[in-house]
Coordinates of C-alpha atoms and ligand atoms in Angstrom, one line a residue:
M1 CA -79.2 -24.0 -2.3
S2 CA -82.0 -22.2 -4.2
T3 CA -84.7 -23.8 -6.3
P4 CA -83.5 -24.7 -9.9
P5 CA -84.5 -22.0 -12.3
D6 CA -87.4 -22.3 -14.7
V7 CA -86.8 -23.4 -18.3
E8 CA -87.7 -19.9 -19.6
D9 CA -84.7 -18.5 -17.7
L10 CA -82.3 -20.8 -19.5
I11 CA -83.5 -19.9 -23.0
V12 CA -81.7 -17.5 -25.4
H13 CA -82.4 -16.8 -29.1
H14 CA -80.0 -17.9 -31.8
S15 CA -79.4 -14.3 -32.8
D16 CA -78.5 -13.2 -29.2
S17 CA -74.9 -12.4 -28.6
L18 CA -72.3 -14.4 -26.7
R19 CA -72.4 -11.7 -24.1
E20 CA -76.2 -12.1 -23.6
A21 CA -75.8 -15.9 -23.4
L22 CA -73.0 -15.5 -20.8
E23 CA -75.3 -13.2 -18.8
C24 CA -78.0 -15.8 -18.9
I25 CA -75.6 -18.5 -17.8
D26 CA -74.3 -16.3 -15.0
Q27 CA -77.8 -15.5 -13.7
T28 CA -79.1 -19.1 -13.7
A29 CA -75.9 -20.7 -12.4
Q30 CA -76.6 -23.8 -14.4
G31 CA -73.5 -23.6 -16.7
I32 CA -75.7 -23.9 -19.8
C33 CA -78.3 -22.1 -21.9
F34 CA -80.8 -23.5 -24.5
V35 CA -80.7 -21.8 -27.9
V36 CA -84.0 -21.5 -29.8
D37 CA -84.9 -20.2 -33.3
T38 CA -87.6 -17.6 -34.1
G39 CA -90.3 -20.3 -33.8
G40 CA -89.0 -21.1 -30.3
R41 CA -87.7 -24.5 -31.4
L42 CA -84.5 -25.8 -29.8
V43 CA -81.6 -25.6 -32.2
G44 CA -78.6 -25.9 -29.9
V45 CA -77.2 -25.7 -26.4
A46 CA -74.3 -23.6 -25.2
T47 CA -72.2 -24.1 -22.1
D48 CA -69.9 -21.6 -20.6
G49 CA -67.1 -23.9 -21.9
D50 CA -68.4 -23.7 -25.4
I51 CA -68.4 -19.9 -25.3
R52 CA -65.0 -19.8 -23.7
R53 CA -63.6 -22.0 -26.4
G54 CA -65.3 -19.9 -29.1
L55 CA -63.7 -16.8 -27.7
L56 CA -60.3 -18.4 -27.6
E57 CA -60.7 -19.4 -31.2
G58 CA -61.3 -15.7 -32.2
A59 CA -65.1 -15.2 -31.7
D60 CA -66.2 -11.8 -30.4
L61 CA -68.6 -11.2 -27.5
S62 CA -71.0 -9.5 -29.9
D63 CA -71.1 -12.5 -32.3
H64 CA -74.4 -14.6 -32.4
I65 CA -74.5 -17.5 -30.0
Q66 CA -75.4 -19.8 -32.8
S67 CA -71.8 -19.4 -34.0
V68 CA -70.4 -21.4 -31.0
M69 CA -73.4 -23.5 -29.8
E70 CA -73.4 -27.2 -29.8
T71 CA -75.9 -28.7 -32.3
D72 CA -75.3 -32.3 -31.3
F73 CA -77.1 -32.5 -28.0
V74 CA -79.3 -34.8 -26.0
S75 CA -83.0 -33.8 -25.7
L76 CA -86.1 -35.8 -24.8
P77 CA -89.8 -35.5 -25.4
V78 CA -91.4 -34.0 -22.2
T79 CA -93.6 -37.0 -22.1
T80 CA -90.6 -39.3 -21.4
D81 CA -91.0 -41.4 -18.3
E82 CA -89.1 -39.9 -15.3
K83 CA -87.1 -43.0 -14.7
D84 CA -85.8 -42.9 -18.3
I85 CA -85.0 -39.3 -18.1
Q86 CA -83.0 -39.9 -14.9
S87 CA -81.1 -42.7 -16.5
R88 CA -79.8 -40.4 -19.2
L89 CA -78.4 -37.9 -16.8
S90 CA -74.7 -38.4 -16.1
S91 CA -71.6 -36.5 -15.1
K92 CA -71.2 -35.5 -18.8
I93 CA -74.9 -34.9 -19.6
R94 CA -76.0 -32.7 -16.7
H95 CA -78.9 -31.0 -18.3
I96 CA -81.5 -32.5 -20.7
P97 CA -84.0 -30.1 -22.4
L98 CA -87.5 -31.6 -22.5
L99 CA -89.4 -30.7 -25.7
D100 CA -93.0 -30.5 -26.8
E101 CA -94.3 -32.0 -30.0
D102 CA -93.0 -29.0 -32.0
G103 CA -89.5 -29.2 -30.5
R104 CA -89.9 -26.3 -28.1
P105 CA -88.2 -26.6 -24.7
V106 CA -91.0 -26.7 -22.1
D107 CA -88.9 -28.1 -19.2
Y108 CA -85.5 -29.6 -18.5
A109 CA -84.0 -32.3 -16.3
C110 CA -80.9 -31.9 -14.2
R111 CA -79.3 -33.7 -11.4
S112 CA -80.4 -31.3 -8.7
K113 CA -84.0 -31.6 -9.7
Y114 CA -83.7 -35.4 -9.2
R115 CA -81.6 -35.4 -6.1
S116 CA -82.5 -38.5 -4.3
I117 CA -84.1 -37.4 -1.0
P118 CA -82.9 -39.4 2.0
I119 CA -85.1 -40.0 5.0
M120 CA -82.7 -38.0 7.3
E121 CA -79.3 -36.3 7.1
P122 CA -77.3 -34.8 10.0
H123 CA -77.4 -31.0 10.3
L124 CA -73.7 -30.4 10.4
G125 CA -71.8 -27.3 9.2
G126 CA -71.4 -25.3 12.4
N127 CA -68.5 -25.7 14.8
E128 CA -68.3 -29.5 14.6
L129 CA -65.2 -29.6 12.5
S130 CA -63.2 -27.1 14.5
Y131 CA -64.1 -28.6 17.9
V132 CA -63.2 -32.1 16.7
T133 CA -60.0 -30.7 15.3
E134 CA -59.3 -29.2 18.7
C135 CA -59.7 -32.7 20.3
V136 CA -57.2 -34.2 17.8
E137 CA -54.7 -31.3 18.0
T138 CA -54.8 -31.4 21.9
S139 CA -54.8 -35.2 22.0
W140 CA -58.0 -35.2 24.1
I141 CA -59.7 -37.8 21.9
S142 CA -61.0 -40.2 24.6
S143 CA -63.6 -39.6 27.3
Q144 CA -61.5 -37.0 29.2
G145 CA -61.5 -33.4 28.0
R146 CA -63.4 -30.2 28.1
F147 CA -66.3 -31.1 25.8
V148 CA -68.0 -34.0 27.7
E149 CA -68.9 -31.9 30.7
K150 CA -69.7 -28.9 28.6
F151 CA -72.1 -31.0 26.5
E152 CA -73.8 -32.4 29.6
D153 CA -74.2 -28.9 31.1
M154 CA -75.6 -27.6 27.8
V155 CA -78.2 -30.4 27.5
A156 CA -79.1 -30.0 31.2
E157 CA -79.6 -26.3 30.8
Y158 CA -81.5 -26.7 27.5
C159 CA -84.0 -29.1 29.1
G160 CA -84.0 -27.4 32.5
V161 CA -83.0 -30.6 34.3
P162 CA -80.6 -30.7 37.3
Y163 CA -78.3 -33.5 36.1
A164 CA -77.3 -35.0 32.7
L165 CA -74.9 -37.8 32.0
A166 CA -73.4 -38.3 28.5
V167 CA -73.1 -41.9 27.4
S168 CA -72.1 -43.9 24.3
N169 CA -75.6 -44.3 22.8
G170 CA -79.3 -44.1 23.4
T171 CA -79.7 -47.8 24.2
V172 CA -77.2 -47.9 27.0
A173 CA -78.7 -44.6 28.2
L174 CA -81.9 -46.6 28.9
H175 CA -80.1 -49.5 30.4
L176 CA -78.1 -47.2 32.7
A177 CA -81.3 -45.4 33.7
L178 CA -82.9 -48.7 34.8
E179 CA -79.8 -50.0 36.6
A180 CA -79.4 -46.7 38.4
L181 CA -83.0 -46.9 39.7
G182 CA -82.2 -50.4 40.9
I183 CA -84.6 -52.1 38.5
G184 CA -83.6 -55.7 37.7
E185 CA -84.6 -59.3 38.1
G186 CA -88.2 -59.9 39.3
D187 CA -89.3 -56.3 38.3
E188 CA -91.7 -55.5 35.6
V189 CA -91.4 -52.5 33.3
I190 CA -94.4 -51.4 31.1
V191 CA -93.4 -50.4 27.6
P192 CA -95.4 -49.7 24.4
D193 CA -95.6 -52.5 21.8
F194 CA -95.0 -49.9 19.1
T195 CA -91.4 -48.6 19.5
F196 CA -87.9 -49.2 18.4
A197 CA -86.6 -52.5 19.9
A198 CA -83.9 -50.7 21.9
S199 CA -86.6 -49.7 24.4
I200 CA -87.4 -53.3 25.3
N201 CA -83.9 -54.6 24.8
A202 CA -82.7 -52.2 27.6
I203 CA -85.3 -53.7 30.0
L204 CA -84.2 -57.2 29.1
H205 CA -80.5 -56.3 29.5
A206 CA -81.3 -55.0 33.0
G207 CA -82.7 -58.4 33.8
A208 CA -86.2 -57.1 34.3
T209 CA -89.4 -58.3 32.6
P210 CA -90.9 -56.1 29.9
V211 CA -94.7 -55.9 29.9
L212 CA -95.9 -54.8 26.5
V213 CA -99.1 -52.7 26.2
D214 CA -101.0 -51.4 23.2
I215 CA -100.9 -47.9 21.9
R216 CA -103.5 -45.2 21.4
E217 CA -105.2 -44.9 18.0
D218 CA -104.9 -41.1 17.9
T219 CA -101.3 -40.5 19.1
W220 CA -99.8 -43.9 18.3
L221 CA -98.2 -43.7 21.8
L222 CA -98.4 -45.7 25.0
D223 CA -102.1 -46.0 26.1
P224 CA -102.5 -44.9 29.7
E225 CA -105.6 -47.0 30.1
A226 CA -103.8 -50.1 29.0
T227 CA -100.9 -49.2 31.2
S228 CA -103.2 -49.1 34.3
E229 CA -104.6 -52.5 33.4
A230 CA -101.1 -54.0 33.1
I231 CA -99.9 -53.0 36.6
T232 CA -99.2 -55.9 38.9
D233 CA -97.5 -56.0 42.3
R234 CA -94.2 -56.6 40.5
T235 CA -94.4 -53.5 38.3
K236 CA -91.6 -51.1 39.1
A237 CA -91.6 -48.6 36.2
I238 CA -93.3 -47.3 33.2
M239 CA -91.4 -46.4 30.0
P240 CA -93.3 -44.0 27.9
V241 CA -91.7 -43.5 24.4
H242 CA -92.1 -40.1 22.7
L243 CA -92.1 -41.7 19.3
Y244 CA -91.3 -39.7 16.2
G245 CA -91.1 -36.5 18.3
Q246 CA -94.7 -36.6 19.6
P247 CA -95.0 -36.3 23.4
C248 CA -96.9 -38.9 25.4
N249 CA -99.8 -38.1 27.7
M250 CA -97.6 -37.4 30.6
D251 CA -100.3 -36.1 32.9
E252 CA -102.0 -39.5 32.9
I253 CA -98.7 -41.4 33.0
V254 CA -97.5 -39.4 36.0
R255 CA -100.8 -39.8 37.7
I256 CA -100.7 -43.6 37.3
A257 CA -97.1 -43.8 38.4
D258 CA -97.8 -41.7 41.5
E259 CA -100.8 -43.7 42.5
N260 CA -98.9 -46.9 42.2
G261 CA -95.5 -45.9 43.4
L262 CA -93.8 -46.5 40.1
Y263 CA -90.8 -44.9 38.4
I264 CA -91.1 -43.2 35.0
V265 CA -88.2 -43.7 32.6
E266 CA -88.9 -41.6 29.6
D267 CA -87.5 -42.8 26.3
A268 CA -87.1 -39.5 24.5
A269 CA -84.5 -40.8 22.0
E270 CA -86.5 -39.3 19.1
A271 CA -87.8 -36.2 20.8
I272 CA -85.2 -33.8 22.0
G273 CA -86.8 -30.3 22.0
S274 CA -90.4 -31.6 22.2
L275 CA -92.5 -30.0 24.9
Y276 CA -95.3 -31.2 27.1
H277 CA -97.2 -28.2 28.5
G278 CA -94.0 -26.2 28.2
E279 CA -91.8 -28.9 29.9
H280 CA -89.1 -30.7 27.9
V281 CA -89.8 -34.3 27.4
G282 CA -87.1 -36.3 29.3
N283 CA -87.5 -33.8 32.2
I284 CA -90.9 -35.1 33.4
G285 CA -90.3 -38.6 34.7
D286 CA -87.6 -39.7 37.2
V287 CA -85.1 -40.3 34.4
G288 CA -85.2 -39.5 30.7
T289 CA -83.0 -40.5 27.9
F290 CA -81.9 -39.2 24.4
S291 CA -80.2 -40.8 21.5
F292 CA -77.7 -38.9 19.3
Y293 CA -77.4 -41.5 16.6
G294 CA -76.6 -40.0 13.1
N295 CA -80.3 -39.8 12.1
K296 CA -81.5 -38.1 15.2
T297 CA -82.6 -34.5 15.6
I298 CA -79.1 -33.6 16.9
T299 CA -76.3 -36.1 16.6
T300 CA -72.9 -37.0 17.9
G301 CA -72.5 -39.9 15.4
E302 CA -73.3 -42.4 18.1
G303 CA -74.2 -41.1 21.6
G304 CA -76.8 -40.7 24.2
M305 CA -77.7 -38.7 27.4
V306 CA -79.4 -39.6 30.6
L307 CA -81.3 -36.9 32.5
F308 CA -81.9 -37.2 36.3
Q309 CA -84.0 -35.3 38.8
D310 CA -82.3 -36.9 41.8
E311 CA -78.6 -36.3 42.7
E312 CA -78.1 -39.7 44.3
T313 CA -79.4 -41.6 41.3
Y314 CA -77.2 -39.5 39.1
Q315 CA -74.1 -40.1 41.1
Y316 CA -74.7 -43.8 41.1
A317 CA -75.3 -43.8 37.4
A318 CA -72.0 -41.8 36.9
Q319 CA -70.2 -44.5 38.8
L320 CA -71.8 -47.4 36.8
R321 CA -70.9 -45.6 33.6
D322 CA -67.3 -45.7 34.6
H323 CA -66.8 -49.4 35.4
G324 CA -68.4 -49.0 38.8
M325 CA -65.2 -47.4 40.0
S326 CA -65.2 -45.3 43.2
S327 CA -65.1 -41.6 42.4
S328 CA -62.7 -41.0 45.4
Q329 CA -60.4 -44.0 45.0
R330 CA -59.0 -44.8 41.6
Y331 CA -59.2 -48.6 40.7
W332 CA -61.4 -49.3 43.7
H333 CA -64.7 -50.8 42.4
D334 CA -67.8 -50.7 44.6
E335 CA -70.0 -52.1 41.8
V336 CA -69.9 -54.2 38.7
G337 CA -70.1 -51.4 36.3
Y338 CA -69.9 -50.7 32.6
N339 CA -67.9 -48.6 30.2
Y340 CA -70.7 -46.4 28.8
R341 CA -68.7 -43.3 28.4
M342 CA -69.0 -40.8 25.6
T343 CA -65.7 -39.7 23.9
N344 CA -64.6 -36.0 23.9
M345 CA -64.8 -36.1 20.1
Q346 CA -68.5 -37.2 20.2
A347 CA -69.2 -34.5 22.8
A348 CA -67.3 -31.9 20.7
V349 CA -69.8 -32.6 17.9
G350 CA -72.6 -32.5 20.4
V351 CA -71.6 -29.1 21.7
A352 CA -71.6 -27.7 18.2
Q353 CA -75.0 -29.2 17.6
L354 CA -76.4 -27.8 20.8
E355 CA -75.2 -24.4 19.8
R356 CA -77.7 -24.5 17.0
I357 CA -80.5 -26.6 18.5
D358 CA -83.1 -23.9 18.4
E359 CA -82.6 -23.4 14.7
I360 CA -82.6 -27.2 14.1
V361 CA -85.8 -27.8 16.1
E362 CA -87.5 -24.8 14.5
R363 CA -86.8 -26.2 11.0
K364 CA -88.0 -29.6 12.0
I365 CA -91.3 -28.1 13.1
Q366 CA -91.6 -26.0 10.0
I367 CA -91.1 -29.2 7.9
G368 CA -93.7 -31.1 9.9
E369 CA -96.2 -28.2 9.6
R370 CA -95.5 -27.9 5.8
Y371 CA -96.2 -31.6 5.3
R372 CA -99.3 -31.3 7.4
R373 CA -100.5 -28.4 5.2
E374 CA -99.7 -30.0 1.9
L375 CA -101.2 -33.4 2.8
S376 CA -104.2 -32.2 4.7
G377 CA -107.3 -33.2 2.8
V378 CA -105.5 -36.1 1.0
E379 CA -108.1 -38.9 1.2
G380 CA -107.1 -42.0 3.0
L381 CA -104.2 -40.5 5.0
T382 CA -104.1 -40.0 8.7
L383 CA -101.7 -37.3 9.8
P384 CA -100.1 -36.9 13.2
V385 CA -102.5 -35.5 15.7
N386 CA -102.0 -32.0 17.0
I387 CA -102.9 -31.8 20.7
D388 CA -103.1 -28.6 22.7
G389 CA -100.1 -28.3 25.0
R390 CA -97.9 -30.8 23.2
K391 CA -95.2 -29.6 20.9
N392 CA -94.2 -32.3 18.4
T393 CA -90.8 -31.8 16.9
Y394 CA -91.5 -34.3 14.0
W395 CA -88.3 -36.3 14.3
L396 CA -89.7 -38.2 11.3
F397 CA -92.9 -36.9 9.8
T398 CA -95.1 -40.0 9.9
A399 CA -98.6 -40.7 8.5
V400 CA -100.8 -43.7 8.4
L401 CA -102.6 -45.1 5.3
K402 CA -106.3 -45.7 6.0
D403 CA -108.0 -48.9 5.0
E404 CA -109.9 -47.4 2.1
I405 CA -106.7 -46.2 0.4
H406 CA -106.0 -47.9 -3.0
I407 CA -102.4 -48.8 -2.5
E408 CA -100.4 -51.1 -0.2
R409 CA -97.9 -49.2 2.0
D410 CA -94.9 -51.1 0.7
E411 CA -96.0 -50.6 -2.9
L412 CA -96.2 -46.9 -2.2
I413 CA -92.7 -46.9 -0.7
S414 CA -91.4 -48.6 -3.9
K415 CA -93.1 -46.2 -6.2
M416 CA -91.7 -43.2 -4.3
K417 CA -88.2 -44.8 -4.4
M418 CA -88.5 -44.7 -8.2
N419 CA -88.8 -40.9 -7.8
G420 CA -85.7 -40.8 -5.6
I421 CA -87.7 -40.3 -2.5
D422 CA -86.9 -42.4 0.6
L423 CA -90.1 -43.2 2.4
R424 CA -89.7 -45.6 5.3
P425 CA -92.0 -48.1 6.9
V426 CA -92.5 -47.6 10.7
F427 CA -91.4 -50.1 13.3
Y428 CA -92.8 -53.7 13.5
P429 CA -95.0 -54.5 16.5
L430 CA -92.7 -55.9 19.1
H431 CA -95.0 -58.7 20.1
E432 CA -94.8 -60.2 16.7
M433 CA -91.0 -60.6 16.7
P434 CA -89.5 -63.9 18.1
P435 CA -87.5 -62.5 21.1
Y436 CA -90.5 -60.5 22.4
Q437 CA -93.5 -62.6 21.6
K438 CA -93.9 -63.8 25.2
Y439 CA -94.1 -60.3 26.6
G440 CA -97.2 -59.2 24.6
S441 CA -100.4 -60.3 23.0
S442 CA -101.8 -60.8 19.6
H443 CA -104.7 -58.6 20.7
F444 CA -102.7 -55.4 20.3
K445 CA -104.8 -54.4 17.3
V446 CA -103.8 -50.7 17.2
S447 CA -100.1 -51.4 17.3
S448 CA -100.4 -53.9 14.5
Y449 CA -102.5 -51.6 12.4
I450 CA -100.2 -48.6 12.7
S451 CA -97.1 -50.8 12.2
Y452 CA -98.3 -52.1 8.9
N453 CA -99.8 -48.9 7.6
G454 CA -97.5 -46.2 8.9
V455 CA -95.0 -44.5 6.7
S456 CA -92.3 -41.9 7.5
F457 CA -91.4 -39.1 5.2
P458 CA -88.0 -37.5 4.5
S459 CA -87.5 -35.1 7.5
S460 CA -84.0 -33.8 7.2
T461 CA -83.4 -30.1 8.0
K462 CA -81.7 -29.9 4.6
L463 CA -85.0 -30.5 2.8
R464 CA -86.0 -27.5 0.8
N465 CA -89.6 -26.4 0.6
Y466 CA -90.0 -27.2 -3.1
E467 CA -88.7 -30.7 -2.3
I468 CA -91.4 -31.2 0.3
S469 CA -93.9 -30.1 -2.4
N470 CA -92.4 -32.5 -4.8
I471 CA -92.7 -35.3 -2.3
C472 CA -96.3 -34.5 -1.6
E473 CA -97.1 -34.2 -5.3
A474 CA -95.4 -37.6 -6.0
L475 CA -97.4 -39.1 -3.2
K476 CA -100.7 -37.7 -4.3
S477 CA -100.1 -38.8 -7.9
S478 CA -99.2 -42.4 -6.8
L479 CA -102.4 -42.5 -4.7
E480 CA -104.5 -41.0 -7.5
A481 CA -103.1 -43.3 -10.2
N482 CA -104.1 -46.3 -8.2
R483 CA -107.5 -44.8 -7.5
I484 CA -108.1 -44.2 -11.2
M485 CA -107.1 -47.8 -12.0
G486 CA -109.5 -48.9 -9.3
I487 CA -106.9 -50.9 -7.4
T488 CA -108.0 -51.7 -3.9
K489 CA -105.9 -53.1 -1.1
Ligands
LIG1 C1 -87.3 -45.0 20.6 C2 -85.8 -45.3 20.6 N1 -85.3 -45.7 21.7 C3 -84.0 -45.9 21.8 C4 -83.1 -45.8 20.8 C5 -81.7 -46.2 20.9 O1 -80.8 -45.2 20.6 P1 -79.4 -45.6 20.0 O2 -79.6 -46.0 18.5 O3 -78.6 -44.4 20.1 O4 -78.8 -46.7 20.8 C6 -83.7 -45.3 19.6 C7 -82.8 -45.1 18.4 O5 -82.5 -45.5 17.5 C8 -85.1 -45.1 19.4 O6 -85.6 -44.7 18.3

């Protein structure tokens, strides 16, 4: 959809003909034009319906538009508060001219200008519908069918990994990864304090002990130094989380893991397509996982994938995914397994998504870079760091409010909500929440700081460039208003 036209494009003069008014309506695709007198003052509005009715009642295309225009219309002073303007828009009143002191239209409001901007929307519209329809028409709606393996193959090829296993979501992907590596009771797994709770939950479900560590101030990701310090003789694995699409420092993490004989389980739930020195995240450690939840870069509704380097671990995981059943003997169980299978219908959506992953990832990066450009120089805002060799795919573009800024993070979120913009707080520090307190420490200053000052911006591929500009403008004016009023945190 293109940018809504400027108000000038919607204006016709009262002596213009019905034909000229129709041409104007045709060009702007808004279904309405604003009629002004010789002084430029608004005297009426005319919709395509008004003109059609006029013609049916005997008017001629060469007649003046003022003969059919509506003179009883809603308009508002341009100084009206945005919230009040929005409240007047409805399915009947879809356009409101905004007038200056002399009654001249200088702007207008319409629904599309005030579309509420969600934090994320799935990028559908390719072959998703036809592939899912195929599943229904052929009755292959469960976890058998051509799409599951195809989806696995496509993800494996995209990431350059030898083996990929589709599962029902990103949380069980992590759990299966740990179980397949034999990690369980008595083992410790190092995980960052700042991540979505699924990372630590998976460790607990495997029966292992999570060891929380603080994050780095520049990347907001697992701190390798803190990781080294947290290693004990019970440590079995490190779980770096490529949060918000930003790759972790894998050189350091691989070095630490190698030196100490540890596994690496990469939680790349939020980072499909992100690269570390040209390598796909998820393909660097022993095992890597993705989430395909509806808000992720690519989606299957619910879904996940586990990437393996080693065939034996992959085969074992495949067996665990399917109730622990022997692959050669149906209903013979060698293991206590799980049902973590992905359905053919989910995979059908996944295949359609993978067909367009380059386009999706490229748009995510463009959006991230655009935010970065428009917000660079905004005082009091720390933007995601750009590090040579790391390609961030900006799952959610996230920034951190500095101490000197004049607004509380949650107040900023409410203000932006009033503009129809869905800003989101980042995750809470895990060590502060009751189920995880005993695995961390109140000394995790960086994680706490980022948690309470971080904010994620709408990052859907459907975002239009002018919407990104509107978001940045709304943000800047909220910050500026508080600065002028001298409000401090
Ligand atoms: C960092 C991280 N890990 C794991 C998950 C779990 O994925 P899912 O929601 O598909 O279970 C998520 C997703 O929400 C996540 O953001």
